[in-house]
PDB file of C-alpha atoms in Angstrom:
ATOM      1  CA  MET E  14      27.717   5.786  -3.831  1.00 92.00           C
ATOM      2  CA  GLU E  15      28.921   5.816  -0.451  1.00 95.00           C
ATOM      3  CA  PHE E  16      27.104   5.614   3.167  1.00 96.00           C
ATOM      4  CA  GLU E  17      27.792   8.686   5.160  1.00 93.00           C
ATOM      5  CA  PRO E  18      28.004   8.211   7.870  1.00 93.00           C
ATOM      6  CA  ALA E  19      28.380   4.622   8.187  1.00 95.00           C
ATOM      7  CA  LEU E  20      26.008   1.950   8.583  1.00 98.00           C
ATOM      8  CA  ILE E  21      24.853   0.514  11.526  1.00 97.00           C
ATOM      9  CA  GLU E  22      24.970  -3.666  11.789  1.00 98.00           C
ATOM     10  CA  ALA E  23      22.195  -5.600  13.154  1.00 98.00           C
ATOM     11  CA  THR E  24      20.005  -8.682  13.316  1.00 98.00           C
ATOM     12  CA  LEU E  25      17.088  -8.762  11.799  1.00 98.00           C
ATOM     13  CA  LEU E  26      14.080 -10.551  13.839  1.00 98.00           C
ATOM     14  CA  ARG E  27      11.416  -9.791  11.167  1.00 98.00           C
ATOM     15  CA  ARG E  28      10.099  -8.067   8.217  1.00 98.00           C
ATOM     16  CA  TYR E  29       6.546  -7.291   8.060  1.00 96.00           C
ATOM     17  CA  LYS E  30       3.598  -5.180   6.405  1.00 95.00           C
ATOM     18  CA  ARG E  31       5.948  -4.396   3.609  1.00 92.00           C
ATOM     19  CA  PHE E  32       7.862  -1.207   4.546  1.00 96.00           C
ATOM     20  CA  LEU E  33       8.707  -2.139   8.322  1.00 98.00           C
ATOM     21  CA  ALA E  34      11.353  -3.830  10.262  1.00 98.00           C
ATOM     22  CA  ASP E  35      12.435  -4.871  13.281  1.00 98.00           C
ATOM     23  CA  VAL E  36      16.237  -5.482  14.324  1.00 98.00           C
ATOM     24  CA  ARG E  37      18.681  -5.727  17.262  1.00 98.00           C
ATOM     25  CA  THR E  38      22.058  -4.174  17.245  1.00 98.00           C
ATOM     26  CA  PRO E  39      25.098  -6.082  19.323  1.00 97.00           C
ATOM     27  CA  ASP E  40      24.259  -4.189  22.245  1.00 97.00           C
ATOM     28  CA  GLY E  41      20.379  -5.632  23.034  1.00 97.00           C
ATOM     29  CA  ARG E  42      18.780  -2.695  21.667  1.00 97.00           C
ATOM     30  CA  GLU E  43      15.506  -3.440  19.587  1.00 98.00           C
ATOM     31  CA  PHE E  44      13.442  -1.232  17.218  1.00 98.00           C
ATOM     32  CA  THR E  45      11.598  -1.044  14.225  1.00 98.00           C
ATOM     33  CA  ALA E  46      13.464   0.459  11.241  1.00 98.00           C
ATOM     34  CA  HIS E  47      12.144   1.543   7.389  1.00 98.00           C
ATOM     35  CA  CYS E  48      11.837  -0.987   4.752  1.00 98.00           C
ATOM     36  CA  PRO E  49      12.823   0.720   1.443  1.00 97.00           C
ATOM     37  CA  ASN E  50      11.644  -2.561  -0.678  1.00 95.00           C
ATOM     38  CA  THR E  51       8.083  -3.326  -1.532  1.00 90.00           C
ATOM     39  CA  GLY E  52       8.609  -6.875  -3.204  1.00 89.00           C
ATOM     40  CA  SER E  53       8.563 -10.200  -1.549  1.00 94.00           C
ATOM     41  CA  MET E  54      12.498  -9.423  -0.737  1.00 95.00           C
ATOM     42  CA  MET E  55      12.475 -13.129  -2.007  1.00 94.00           C
ATOM     43  CA  GLY E  56      16.027 -15.079  -0.071  1.00 94.00           C
ATOM     44  CA  CYS E  57      16.743 -11.799   1.576  1.00 96.00           C
ATOM     45  CA  MET E  58      14.166 -11.102   4.605  1.00 96.00           C
ATOM     46  CA  GLU E  59      15.351 -14.510   6.785  1.00 97.00           C
ATOM     47  CA  PRO E  60      15.343 -13.551  10.210  1.00 98.00           C
ATOM     48  CA  GLY E  61      18.868 -14.070  12.043  1.00 98.00           C
ATOM     49  CA  SER E  62      20.216 -12.162   8.934  1.00 98.00           C
ATOM     50  CA  ARG E  63      22.897  -9.880   9.365  1.00 98.00           C
ATOM     51  CA  VAL E  64      21.769  -6.339   8.069  1.00 98.00           C
ATOM     52  CA  TRP E  65      23.136  -2.747   7.821  1.00 98.00           C
ATOM     53  CA  LEU E  66      21.032   0.350   8.846  1.00 98.00           C
ATOM     54  CA  SER E  67      21.653   3.992   7.845  1.00 98.00           C
ATOM     55  CA  HIS E  68      20.785   6.620  11.069  1.00 96.00           C
ATOM     56  CA  SER E  69      18.729   9.890  10.125  1.00 95.00           C
ATOM     57  CA  THR E  70      18.655  13.045  12.454  1.00 93.00           C
ATOM     58  CA  ASP E  71      15.507  14.284  11.146  1.00 93.00           C
ATOM     59  CA  PRO E  72      13.015  14.763  13.976  1.00 93.00           C
ATOM     60  CA  ARG E  73       9.982  14.387  10.970  1.00 93.00           C
ATOM     61  CA  ARG E  74      10.315  10.810  10.691  1.00 94.00           C
ATOM     62  CA  LYS E  75       8.627   8.359  12.762  1.00 95.00           C
ATOM     63  CA  TYR E  76      11.438   6.006  11.777  1.00 97.00           C
ATOM     64  CA  ALA E  77      14.859   7.091  12.384  1.00 97.00           C
ATOM     65  CA  HIS E  78      16.667   4.173  10.502  1.00 98.00           C
ATOM     66  CA  THR E  79      16.808   2.355   7.417  1.00 98.00           C
ATOM     67  CA  TRP E  80      17.333  -1.280   6.420  1.00 98.00           C
ATOM     68  CA  GLN E  81      19.948  -0.750   3.132  1.00 98.00           C
ATOM     69  CA  LEU E  82      22.301  -4.144   2.897  1.00 98.00           C
ATOM     70  CA  VAL E  83      21.489  -7.990   4.314  1.00 98.00           C
ATOM     71  CA  GLN E  84      23.866 -10.664   3.992  1.00 97.00           C
ATOM     72  CA  ALA E  85      21.724 -13.394   1.801  1.00 94.00           C
ATOM     73  CA  GLU E  86      23.542 -16.848   1.266  1.00 85.00           C
ATOM     74  CA  GLY E  87      27.102 -15.275   1.513  1.00 87.00           C
ATOM     75  CA  ALA E  88      26.513 -11.871  -0.263  1.00 94.00           C
ATOM     76  CA  LEU E  89      26.051  -8.495   0.607  1.00 97.00           C
ATOM     77  CA  VAL E  90      22.812  -7.248  -1.227  1.00 97.00           C
ATOM     78  CA  GLY E  91      21.553  -3.769  -1.302  1.00 97.00           C
ATOM     79  CA  ILE E  92      18.058  -3.879  -0.442  1.00 97.00           C
ATOM     80  CA  ASN E  93      17.366   0.057  -1.113  1.00 97.00           C
ATOM     81  CA  THR E  94      15.015   0.138  -4.331  1.00 95.00           C
ATOM     82  CA  GLY E  95      15.441   4.392  -3.478  1.00 94.00           C
ATOM     83  CA  LEU E  96      18.763   3.616  -4.373  1.00 97.00           C
ATOM     84  CA  SER E  97      18.950   1.909  -7.539  1.00 97.00           C
ATOM     85  CA  ASN E  98      18.223   5.072 -10.290  1.00 97.00           C
ATOM     86  CA  ARG E  99      20.999   7.143  -8.827  1.00 97.00           C
ATOM     87  CA  LEU E 100      23.732   3.718  -9.056  1.00 98.00           C
ATOM     88  CA  VAL E 101      22.485   3.586 -12.475  1.00 98.00           C
ATOM     89  CA  GLU E 102      22.928   7.314 -12.976  1.00 98.00           C
ATOM     90  CA  GLU E 103      26.208   7.055 -12.055  1.00 97.00           C
ATOM     91  CA  ALA E 104      27.038   4.141 -14.269  1.00 98.00           C
ATOM     92  CA  ILE E 105      25.591   6.574 -17.578  1.00 97.00           C
ATOM     93  CA  GLY E 106      28.120   9.119 -16.107  1.00 96.00           C
ATOM     94  CA  SER E 107      31.047   6.851 -15.581  1.00 96.00           C
ATOM     95  CA  GLY E 108      30.792   5.212 -19.364  1.00 96.00           C
ATOM     96  CA  LEU E 109      30.125   1.642 -17.770  1.00 97.00           C
ATOM     97  CA  ILE E 110      26.501   1.024 -20.036  1.00 97.00           C
ATOM     98  CA  ALA E 111      27.985   1.413 -23.421  1.00 96.00           C
ATOM     99  CA  GLU E 112      24.434   1.205 -25.057  1.00 96.00           C
ATOM    100  CA  LEU E 113      23.359   4.598 -23.521  1.00 98.00           C
ATOM    101  CA  ALA E 114      26.686   6.681 -23.467  1.00 95.00           C
ATOM    102  CA  GLY E 115      27.178  10.181 -24.927  1.00 94.00           C
ATOM    103  CA  TRP E 116      23.606  12.000 -24.378  1.00 97.00           C
ATOM    104  CA  PRO E 117      24.697  15.027 -23.225  1.00 96.00           C
ATOM    105  CA  GLY E 118      21.239  15.425 -20.944  1.00 97.00           C
ATOM    106  CA  LEU E 119      19.714  13.731 -18.287  1.00 97.00           C
ATOM    107  CA  ARG E 120      16.229  14.482 -16.681  1.00 97.00           C
ATOM    108  CA  ARG E 121      14.911  12.324 -13.864  1.00 97.00           C
ATOM    109  CA  GLU E 122      11.295  11.330 -13.104  1.00 95.00           C
ATOM    110  CA  VAL E 123      10.017  12.923 -16.271  1.00 95.00           C
ATOM    111  CA  ARG E 124       6.146  12.710 -17.056  1.00 92.00           C
ATOM    112  CA  TYR E 125       5.617  10.751 -20.395  1.00 90.00           C
ATOM    113  CA  GLY E 126       3.213   8.035 -22.326  1.00 78.00           C
ATOM    114  CA  ASP E 127      -0.645   8.514 -22.407  1.00 74.00           C
ATOM    115  CA  GLN E 128      -0.450   6.614 -18.455  1.00 73.00           C
ATOM    116  CA  GLY E 129       0.689  10.013 -16.630  1.00 76.00           C
ATOM    117  CA  SER E 130       3.680   7.540 -15.601  1.00 86.00           C
ATOM    118  CA  ARG E 131       7.130   9.502 -15.017  1.00 93.00           C
ATOM    119  CA  ILE E 132      10.192   7.947 -16.650  1.00 97.00           C
ATOM    120  CA  ASP E 133      13.450   7.227 -14.457  1.00 97.00           C
ATOM    121  CA  LEU E 134      15.929   8.642 -16.588  1.00 98.00           C
ATOM    122  CA  LEU E 135      15.488  10.486 -19.983  1.00 98.00           C
ATOM    123  CA  LEU E 136      18.389  11.206 -21.811  1.00 98.00           C
ATOM    124  CA  GLU E 137      18.521  13.756 -24.446  1.00 98.00           C
ATOM    125  CA  ASP E 138      20.324  15.608 -27.124  1.00 97.00           C
ATOM    126  CA  GLY E 139      18.417  18.095 -29.071  1.00 95.00           C
ATOM    127  CA  GLU E 140      15.227  16.553 -30.189  1.00 94.00           C
ATOM    128  CA  ARG E 141      16.679  12.778 -29.519  1.00 96.00           C
ATOM    129  CA  ARG E 142      15.497  11.109 -26.562  1.00 97.00           C
ATOM    130  CA  CYS E 143      16.181   7.871 -24.878  1.00 98.00           C
ATOM    131  CA  TYR E 144      13.791   6.725 -21.803  1.00 98.00           C
ATOM    132  CA  VAL E 145      15.339   4.679 -19.570  1.00 98.00           C
ATOM    133  CA  GLU E 146      13.325   2.189 -16.985  1.00 97.00           C
ATOM    134  CA  VAL E 147      15.364   1.097 -13.787  1.00 98.00           C
ATOM    135  CA  LYS E 148      14.352  -2.057 -12.029  1.00 97.00           C
ATOM    136  CA  ASN E 149      16.025  -2.965  -9.050  1.00 96.00           C
ATOM    137  CA  VAL E 150      17.263  -6.681  -8.559  1.00 96.00           C
ATOM    138  CA  THR E 151      17.533  -8.482  -5.189  1.00 95.00           C
ATOM    139  CA  ALA E 152      16.854 -12.085  -5.902  1.00 94.00           C
ATOM    140  CA  ALA E 153      19.239 -14.797  -7.216  1.00 90.00           C
ATOM    141  CA  VAL E 154      18.453 -18.523  -7.405  1.00 83.00           C
ATOM    142  CA  SER E 155      21.537 -20.588  -7.973  1.00 82.00           C
ATOM    143  CA  GLU E 156      24.859 -20.216  -9.799  1.00 86.00           C
ATOM    144  CA  GLY E 157      25.073 -16.555 -10.463  1.00 94.00           C
ATOM    145  CA  VAL E 158      21.563 -15.649 -11.621  1.00 96.00           C
ATOM    146  CA  ALA E 159      19.062 -13.146 -11.039  1.00 96.00           C
ATOM    147  CA  ILE E 160      15.313 -13.116 -11.325  1.00 96.00           C
ATOM    148  CA  PHE E 161      13.025 -10.424 -11.660  1.00 96.00           C
ATOM    149  CA  PRO E 162      10.384  -9.736 -10.794  1.00 95.00           C
ATOM    150  CA  ASP E 163      10.502 -11.528  -7.532  1.00 93.00           C
ATOM    151  CA  ALA E 164       6.592 -10.621  -6.795  1.00 92.00           C
ATOM    152  CA  VAL E 165       3.715 -10.480  -9.761  1.00 93.00           C
ATOM    153  CA  SER E 166       4.325  -6.705 -11.157  1.00 92.00           C
ATOM    154  CA  ALA E 167       1.426  -5.500 -13.388  1.00 92.00           C
ATOM    155  CA  ARG E 168       3.120  -2.079 -12.687  1.00 89.00           C
ATOM    156  CA  GLY E 169       6.624  -3.627 -14.250  1.00 92.00           C
ATOM    157  CA  SER E 170       4.034  -4.630 -17.311  1.00 94.00           C
ATOM    158  CA  LYS E 171       2.645  -1.398 -17.716  1.00 93.00           C
ATOM    159  CA  HIS E 172       5.880   0.100 -17.761  1.00 93.00           C
ATOM    160  CA  LEU E 173       7.450  -2.159 -20.396  1.00 96.00           C
ATOM    161  CA  GLU E 174       4.325  -1.422 -22.693  1.00 95.00           C
ATOM    162  CA  GLU E 175       5.174   2.453 -22.155  1.00 95.00           C
ATOM    163  CA  LEU E 176       8.560   1.672 -23.358  1.00 96.00           C
ATOM    164  CA  MET E 177       7.246  -0.274 -26.833  1.00 96.00           C
ATOM    165  CA  LEU E 178       4.965   2.657 -27.299  1.00 95.00           C
ATOM    166  CA  MET E 179       8.198   5.169 -27.046  1.00 96.00           C
ATOM    167  CA  VAL E 180       9.661   3.036 -29.439  1.00 97.00           C
ATOM    168  CA  ARG E 181       6.766   3.076 -32.031  1.00 96.00           C
ATOM    169  CA  GLU E 182       6.727   6.766 -31.660  1.00 95.00           C
ATOM    170  CA  GLY E 183      10.549   7.314 -33.001  1.00 96.00           C
ATOM    171  CA  HIS E 184      12.179   7.504 -29.662  1.00 97.00           C
ATOM    172  CA  GLN E 185      14.782   4.977 -28.152  1.00 98.00           C
ATOM    173  CA  ALA E 186      14.296   3.339 -24.467  1.00 98.00           C
ATOM    174  CA  ALA E 187      15.891   1.179 -22.732  1.00 98.00           C
ATOM    175  CA  LEU E 188      15.112  -0.878 -18.881  1.00 98.00           C
ATOM    176  CA  VAL E 189      18.324  -1.394 -17.081  1.00 98.00           C
ATOM    177  CA  PHE E 190      17.831  -3.999 -14.240  1.00 98.00           C
ATOM    178  CA  CYS E 191      20.400  -2.684 -11.097  1.00 98.00           C
ATOM    179  CA  VAL E 192      21.592  -5.792  -9.574  1.00 98.00           C
ATOM    180  CA  GLN E 193      21.983  -5.015  -6.050  1.00 97.00           C
ATOM    181  CA  ARG E 194      24.407  -7.547  -5.271  1.00 96.00           C
ATOM    182  CA  GLY E 195      28.177  -9.030  -6.197  1.00 94.00           C
ATOM    183  CA  ASP E 196      27.726 -13.002  -7.101  1.00 95.00           C
ATOM    184  CA  VAL E 197      25.633 -12.702  -9.998  1.00 95.00           C
ATOM    185  CA  HIS E 198      26.230 -12.756 -13.679  1.00 97.00           C
ATOM    186  CA  THR E 199      23.195 -13.053 -15.642  1.00 97.00           C
ATOM    187  CA  VAL E 200      19.840 -12.164 -15.412  1.00 97.00           C
ATOM    188  CA  ARG E 201      16.731 -13.600 -16.233  1.00 97.00           C
ATOM    189  CA  PRO E 202      12.686 -12.917 -16.311  1.00 97.00           C
ATOM    190  CA  ALA E 203      11.331 -14.533 -13.666  1.00 96.00           C
ATOM    191  CA  ASP E 204       8.250 -16.441 -15.451  1.00 96.00           C
ATOM    192  CA  ALA E 205       7.747 -18.767 -12.955  1.00 94.00           C
ATOM    193  CA  ILE E 206       6.508 -16.152 -10.285  1.00 95.00           C
ATOM    194  CA  ASP E 207       4.948 -13.816 -13.498  1.00 96.00           C
ATOM    195  CA  PRO E 208       4.919 -15.539 -16.502  1.00 96.00           C
ATOM    196  CA  LEU E 209       3.187 -12.177 -17.998  1.00 97.00           C
ATOM    197  CA  TYR E 210       6.183  -9.951 -17.274  1.00 97.00           C
ATOM    198  CA  GLY E 211       8.420 -12.391 -18.794  1.00 97.00           C
ATOM    199  CA  GLN E 212       5.916 -12.265 -21.987  1.00 97.00           C
ATOM    200  CA  ARG E 213       6.040  -8.437 -21.934  1.00 97.00           C
ATOM    201  CA  LEU E 214       9.528  -8.195 -21.561  1.00 98.00           C
ATOM    202  CA  ARG E 215      10.447 -10.403 -24.580  1.00 98.00           C
ATOM    203  CA  GLU E 216       7.809  -8.858 -26.760  1.00 98.00           C
ATOM    204  CA  ALA E 217       9.767  -5.057 -25.800  1.00 98.00           C
ATOM    205  CA  ALA E 218      13.122  -6.597 -26.908  1.00 98.00           C
ATOM    206  CA  GLN E 219      12.264  -7.650 -30.036  1.00 98.00           C
ATOM    207  CA  ALA E 220      10.441  -3.935 -30.578  1.00 98.00           C
ATOM    208  CA  GLY E 221      13.502  -2.309 -29.756  1.00 98.00           C
ATOM    209  CA  VAL E 222      13.596  -1.604 -26.577  1.00 98.00           C
ATOM    210  CA  ARG E 223      16.869  -2.258 -24.888  1.00 98.00           C
ATOM    211  CA  VAL E 224      17.381  -4.746 -22.327  1.00 98.00           C
ATOM    212  CA  LEU E 225      20.716  -4.637 -19.877  1.00 98.00           C
ATOM    213  CA  ALA E 226      21.838  -5.307 -16.633  1.00 98.00           C
ATOM    214  CA  CYS E 227      24.495  -3.764 -14.453  1.00 98.00           C
ATOM    215  CA  GLY E 228      26.098  -5.484 -11.489  1.00 97.00           C
ATOM    216  CA  ALA E 229      27.083  -4.346  -8.283  1.00 97.00           C
ATOM    217  CA  ARG E 230      29.951  -4.190  -5.877  1.00 97.00           C
ATOM    218  CA  VAL E 231      28.430  -4.511  -2.394  1.00 97.00           C
ATOM    219  CA  TRP E 232      30.142  -3.421   0.922  1.00 97.00           C
ATOM    220  CA  PRO E 233      29.217  -2.172   4.503  1.00 96.00           C
ATOM    221  CA  GLY E 234      30.797   1.714   2.995  1.00 97.00           C
ATOM    222  CA  GLY E 235      28.581   1.874  -0.156  1.00 97.00           C
ATOM    223  CA  VAL E 236      27.300   0.342  -3.489  1.00 98.00           C
ATOM    224  CA  VAL E 237      28.700   0.851  -6.885  1.00 97.00           C
ATOM    225  CA  LEU E 238      27.695  -0.597 -10.245  1.00 98.00           C
ATOM    226  CA  GLU E 239      30.985  -1.892 -11.952  1.00 97.00           C
ATOM    227  CA  ARG E 240      29.936  -4.905 -14.334  1.00 97.00           C
ATOM    228  CA  VAL E 241      27.947  -5.152 -17.588  1.00 98.00           C
ATOM    229  CA  LEU E 242      25.742  -8.372 -16.738  1.00 98.00           C
ATOM    230  CA  ASP E 243      23.921 -10.964 -19.353  1.00 97.00           C
ATOM    231  CA  VAL E 244      20.348 -10.910 -20.056  1.00 98.00           C
ATOM    232  CA  ASP E 245      18.879 -13.941 -20.632  1.00 97.00           C
ATOM    233  CA  LEU E 246      15.724 -13.949 -22.312  1.00 97.00           C
ATOM    234  CA  SER E 247      15.392 -17.772 -23.445  1.00 93.00           C
ATOM    235  CA  ARG E 248      12.685 -19.593 -22.318  1.00 79.00           C
ATOM    236  CA  ALA E 249      13.624 -21.708 -19.293  1.00 64.00           C
ATOM    237  CA  GLY E 250      12.426 -25.273 -19.554  1.00 49.00           C
TER     238      GLY E 250
END
């Protein structure tokens, strides 16, 4: 996907209250932008970082600008979690994710399970179904390894339990890590941050849930998933 109109470059002053970020543009203007990421944004919210913002002309919005990209440790990183479903849908449509190719039908945000959740993408072929959960990944540790989650995620563990339930009921299910940065080749569960999530992820893989990952090319003009990444479920240390 491409950003239209072009993004606005600025310097990050601070990110706070999860949804807010104060920035300064090169001409000295300071204002508050919406931060579309509820995670800890580990490594992606250092004051002084270069950031890129989109601008909306919708008069109903309290904050006209939305933070989209940040330069973190030399890499451009897409921090907008709201884009990840669309990026994975594009990757499925292009054939990048071979394990999810060939489904003629696709629906978004469909209710499923016994807890009233919504699946990000539902692939369909007659009575056959594949439930696809998407997780946006921004945190990287070292040597091209990204981790998820970057904060304790009870919701993420619940989603894995629901995917396992779909497999037990005879459907297919997949979890796709959408890594919005170009300096990563492997994704690992962040056991040191959320050991329960790591446990559930390994249980899900053993139960038949496909655990997949794609890496993005990120530039000021857009973000596109273009590489299949390794997923390492071995236990660290």
